[in-house]
Short mmCIF file of C-alpha atoms in Angstrom, two decimals:
data_model
loop_
_atom_site.label_atom_id
_atom_site.label_comp_id
_atom_site.label_asym_id
_atom_site.label_seq_id
_atom_site.Cartn_x
_atom_site.Cartn_y
_atom_site.Cartn_z
CA MET A 1 14.21 -0.24 -22.86
CA SER A 2 17.01 -2.66 -23.45
CA PRO A 3 17.77 -4.98 -20.46
CA VAL A 4 20.52 -3.77 -18.17
CA PRO A 5 23.02 -6.42 -17.03
CA ALA A 6 21.93 -7.86 -13.72
CA GLN A 7 25.31 -6.99 -12.15
CA VAL A 8 26.29 -3.29 -12.08
CA ASP A 9 29.12 -2.90 -9.49
CA SER A 10 27.39 -5.42 -7.21
CA ALA A 11 24.03 -3.93 -7.90
CA VAL A 12 21.50 -6.86 -8.34
CA LEU A 13 18.19 -5.92 -9.86
CA PRO A 14 15.21 -7.96 -8.57
CA VAL A 15 13.25 -7.27 -11.73
CA PRO A 16 14.61 -6.39 -15.25
CA VAL A 17 14.65 -2.64 -16.12
CA ASP A 18 12.90 -3.44 -19.42
CA ARG A 19 9.66 -3.91 -17.46
CA LEU A 20 9.52 -0.23 -16.78
CA PRO A 21 7.43 0.54 -19.85
CA ALA A 22 4.70 -1.70 -18.52
CA THR A 23 4.87 -0.91 -14.82
CA GLY A 24 6.41 2.50 -14.66
CA LEU A 25 8.49 1.30 -11.67
CA VAL A 26 11.53 -0.88 -10.90
CA HIS A 27 12.81 -1.64 -7.42
CA LEU A 28 16.57 -1.65 -7.05
CA ASP A 29 19.02 -3.34 -4.61
CA GLY A 30 22.79 -3.54 -4.15
CA LEU A 31 23.65 0.03 -5.10
CA THR A 32 25.71 0.48 -1.91
CA THR A 33 27.92 3.31 -2.96
CA ARG A 34 27.56 6.65 -4.72
CA ARG A 35 29.70 5.35 -7.54
CA SER A 36 27.44 2.38 -8.16
CA SER A 37 24.33 4.55 -7.99
CA PHE A 38 25.85 6.95 -10.55
CA GLU A 39 26.95 4.21 -12.84
CA PHE A 40 23.51 2.54 -12.83
CA ALA A 41 21.76 5.90 -13.46
CA SER A 42 24.19 6.59 -16.33
CA ARG A 43 23.44 3.29 -17.94
CA VAL A 44 19.65 3.81 -18.08
CA MET A 45 19.29 7.63 -18.54
CA ARG A 46 20.90 10.75 -19.82
CA ILE A 47 21.18 12.49 -16.45
CA VAL A 48 19.66 15.97 -16.35
CA PRO A 49 21.21 18.35 -13.71
CA HIS A 50 18.86 19.72 -10.97
CA PRO A 51 19.48 23.09 -9.31
CA ASP A 52 20.51 21.19 -6.12
CA SER A 53 22.57 18.52 -7.85
CA ASP A 54 26.37 18.03 -7.59
CA ALA A 55 28.64 18.19 -10.60
CA ASP A 56 27.90 14.54 -11.64
CA GLY A 57 24.18 15.33 -11.76
CA LEU A 58 23.38 13.32 -8.53
CA THR A 59 21.44 15.14 -5.74
CA VAL A 60 22.32 14.19 -2.13
CA ILE A 61 18.92 14.12 -0.29
CA ARG A 62 19.56 14.85 3.33
CA ASN A 63 18.67 17.33 6.06
CA THR A 64 21.04 20.03 5.29
CA GLY A 65 19.94 22.35 8.20
CA ARG A 66 19.78 25.21 5.78
CA HIS A 67 16.64 24.81 3.66
CA ALA A 68 13.78 24.84 6.16
CA ASP A 69 12.56 28.24 5.09
CA GLN A 70 13.23 27.94 1.32
CA ALA A 71 10.22 27.37 -1.04
CA GLY A 72 10.41 24.01 -2.83
CA CYS A 73 13.28 22.69 -0.74
CA THR A 74 11.41 20.47 1.81
CA GLY A 75 13.24 17.41 0.50
CA LEU A 76 16.49 18.85 1.90
CA THR A 77 14.95 18.96 5.45
CA SER A 78 13.71 16.23 7.72
CA ALA A 79 10.10 17.16 7.24
CA GLU A 80 7.39 15.24 5.47
CA VAL A 81 7.38 15.61 1.74
CA LEU A 82 4.01 15.39 0.08
CA PRO A 83 3.22 13.38 -3.11
CA HIS A 84 4.76 15.23 -6.10
CA THR A 85 6.33 15.18 -9.46
CA GLU A 86 9.99 16.12 -9.73
CA ARG A 87 10.51 19.43 -11.62
CA ALA A 88 6.79 19.94 -11.98
CA GLY A 89 7.42 23.61 -12.77
CA VAL A 90 9.18 23.11 -15.98
CA PRO A 91 7.46 22.55 -19.33
CA THR A 92 8.67 18.95 -19.67
CA PRO A 93 9.57 17.26 -16.48
CA PRO A 94 12.24 14.54 -16.66
CA ARG A 95 10.85 11.14 -17.69
CA LEU A 96 12.92 9.20 -15.13
CA MET A 97 13.76 9.43 -11.50
CA MET A 98 16.14 7.18 -9.58
CA LEU A 99 16.31 7.25 -5.65
CA VAL A 100 18.73 5.08 -3.74
CA CYS A 101 19.15 4.92 0.05
CA HIS A 102 22.70 5.31 1.32
CA ARG A 103 21.95 5.61 4.97
CA PRO A 104 18.37 5.12 6.42
CA ALA A 105 16.87 7.43 9.02
CA THR A 106 16.96 6.51 12.72
CA ARG A 107 13.11 6.74 12.70
CA GLY A 108 10.76 7.43 9.80
CA GLY A 109 11.69 8.51 6.34
CA GLU A 110 9.68 5.91 4.59
CA CYS A 111 9.06 6.40 0.79
CA LEU A 112 5.42 6.64 -0.35
CA LEU A 113 4.71 5.89 -3.97
CA ALA A 114 1.42 6.18 -5.83
CA ASP A 115 0.69 5.19 -9.44
CA GLY A 116 -0.83 8.05 -11.36
CA ARG A 117 -2.60 5.67 -13.77
CA ALA A 118 -4.42 4.01 -10.77
CA ILE A 119 -5.25 7.49 -9.41
CA ARG A 120 -6.63 8.63 -12.80
CA ASP A 121 -8.72 5.43 -13.25
CA ASP A 122 -10.08 5.72 -9.70
CA LEU A 123 -11.17 9.36 -10.31
CA ALA A 124 -12.69 8.41 -13.67
CA ALA A 125 -14.78 5.63 -12.03
CA HIS A 126 -15.84 7.36 -8.84
CA HIS A 127 -15.21 11.10 -9.21
CA PRO A 128 -15.47 12.06 -12.88
CA ASP A 129 -16.20 15.74 -12.08
CA ALA A 130 -12.94 15.96 -10.16
CA LEU A 131 -10.98 14.43 -12.99
CA ALA A 132 -12.55 16.80 -15.49
CA ALA A 133 -11.64 19.80 -13.27
CA LEU A 134 -8.11 18.65 -12.64
CA SER A 135 -7.57 17.94 -16.35
CA ALA A 136 -8.81 21.28 -17.55
CA PRO A 137 -6.22 23.57 -19.34
CA ARG A 138 -4.85 26.26 -17.19
CA SER A 139 -6.25 24.72 -13.95
CA ALA A 140 -2.89 24.63 -12.13
CA TYR A 141 0.26 26.65 -12.04
CA PHE A 142 3.46 24.96 -10.97
CA GLY A 143 6.65 26.76 -9.90
CA GLY A 144 7.71 30.38 -9.33
CA ALA A 145 7.70 33.29 -11.76
CA ASP A 146 9.02 31.21 -14.57
CA GLY A 147 6.81 28.26 -13.83
CA HIS A 148 4.44 26.07 -15.89
CA LEU A 149 0.68 26.72 -16.40
CA GLY A 150 -1.10 23.43 -17.06
CA ALA A 151 -3.09 20.82 -15.26
CA VAL A 152 -2.64 17.89 -12.85
CA PHE A 153 -3.66 15.40 -15.58
CA GLY A 154 -2.60 15.92 -19.14
CA THR A 155 -1.06 14.39 -22.18
CA ARG A 156 2.47 14.53 -23.31
CA PRO A 157 3.45 15.52 -26.89
CA ASP A 158 3.92 11.85 -27.76
CA GLY A 159 0.34 11.10 -26.70
CA ARG A 160 1.11 9.41 -23.32
CA PRO A 161 -0.99 10.49 -20.37
CA GLU A 162 0.87 12.19 -17.62
CA MET A 163 0.33 13.39 -14.05
CA ARG A 164 1.96 16.46 -12.64
CA LEU A 165 1.64 17.63 -9.06
CA ARG A 166 3.09 19.31 -6.00
CA TRP A 167 1.50 20.45 -2.77
CA ASP A 168 3.78 23.15 -1.41
CA SER A 169 3.84 26.96 -1.84
CA LEU A 170 4.96 26.62 -5.46
CA VAL A 171 1.55 25.50 -6.79
CA ARG A 172 -1.69 27.33 -7.31
CA PHE A 173 -5.03 25.82 -8.39
CA SER A 174 -7.86 27.55 -10.33
CA PRO A 175 -11.10 28.20 -8.43
CA LEU A 176 -12.73 25.43 -10.38
CA ALA A 177 -10.06 22.92 -9.37
CA GLN A 178 -9.81 23.80 -5.65
CA PRO A 179 -12.97 22.16 -4.50
CA TYR A 180 -11.66 18.83 -5.76
CA LEU A 181 -8.26 18.90 -3.95
CA PRO A 182 -9.59 16.96 -0.94
CA VAL A 183 -10.91 14.20 -3.28
CA LEU A 184 -7.44 14.07 -4.99
CA ARG A 185 -5.69 13.81 -1.70
CA ALA A 186 -7.88 10.98 -0.57
CA VAL A 187 -7.46 8.99 -3.82
CA ILE A 188 -3.76 9.40 -3.77
CA ALA A 189 -3.55 8.25 -0.16
CA ARG A 190 -5.65 5.15 -1.08
CA HIS A 191 -3.19 4.22 -3.70
CA GLN A 192 0.09 4.87 -1.83
CA GLN A 193 2.61 2.05 -1.30
CA VAL A 194 4.99 2.32 1.61
CA ARG A 195 8.71 1.44 0.91
CA ARG A 196 11.13 1.25 3.85
CA LEU A 197 14.54 1.31 2.15
CA ARG A 198 17.69 -0.25 3.49
CA PRO A 199 21.20 0.81 2.40
CA GLY A 200 21.67 0.15 -1.34
CA GLN A 201 17.92 -0.18 -1.99
CA GLY A 202 15.88 2.18 -4.16
CA TYR A 203 13.67 2.55 -7.11
CA LEU A 204 13.60 3.81 -10.73
CA LEU A 205 10.32 5.28 -11.69
CA ASP A 206 8.44 7.08 -14.58
CA ASN A 207 8.33 10.59 -13.15
CA THR A 208 5.45 11.58 -15.35
CA ARG A 209 3.32 8.66 -14.04
CA TRP A 210 4.32 7.91 -10.45
CA LEU A 211 4.10 10.37 -7.57
CA HIS A 212 6.62 9.98 -4.69
CA ALA A 213 6.55 11.30 -1.17
CA ARG A 214 8.47 10.79 2.07
CA ALA A 215 7.55 10.63 5.75
CA ALA A 216 9.25 12.93 8.24
CA PHE A 217 12.38 11.43 9.79
CA ASP A 218 14.98 11.64 12.52
CA GLY A 219 18.64 10.89 12.17
CA PRO A 220 21.24 11.19 9.44
CA ARG A 221 19.24 9.87 6.40
CA VAL A 222 21.08 10.11 3.12
CA CYS A 223 19.69 9.24 -0.40
CA TYR A 224 21.06 9.75 -3.83
CA ARG A 225 18.68 10.99 -6.57
CA ALA A 226 19.17 11.17 -10.35
CA LEU A 227 16.75 12.73 -12.93
CA GLY A 228 17.02 12.15 -16.65
CA GLU A 229 15.67 10.91 -19.96
CA PRO A 230 15.70 7.31 -21.14
CA LYS A 231 18.69 6.28 -23.23
CA ASP A 232 16.49 3.82 -25.04
CA THR A 233 13.53 5.48 -26.63
CA SER A 234 11.52 2.22 -26.59
CA GLN A 235 10.49 3.21 -23.14
CA ASP A 236 8.26 5.75 -24.87
CA ARG A 237 5.97 3.01 -26.12
#
């Protein structure tokens, strides 16, 4: 991916975005307004609308007070969100996800990130039977009636490995995969990184590699999220 200018409406990047192909993750700072968040996202991706996004493609992540009983909408409550892939129920999830904090929680709300490559390597080294079961075709179904039948660990059409996961009511695992779910949970927890975001801080990650989660929170926490495909296809190396 071509380098993005270090200054984007006062947004200072602590590392260049062109490192994303190697790390799968870039930490962001200085995106203090919705406009700067949108402009940054627009520079690095072709934004893909989400069912909950606004007209510009950004989704405002907050406790709406209206989504507590809706399947797949835990992110729009104040509850804990377990490690997941955005849009796991579609055939090809968006490659990129950006999340920026606009207003932090009064308490809680930390972001939890886990590298799928490290998770896969850990399973391969210590739990190969679990990796095989979770990689088997048709071992997991993601989404509702029009969801995706696949596996937690797979390969994208371009040959890159991918990880796809969610833990809510919109996922079902095969009888062969179910015994290994506690192992998967434990390995994910071992590799999680905790990020406490201040206003203007966030991250851009490879949504097919990194899992993200959130701790439960109190207070008027607000974040902006964008999903999309890289504008520079050199990211697909």
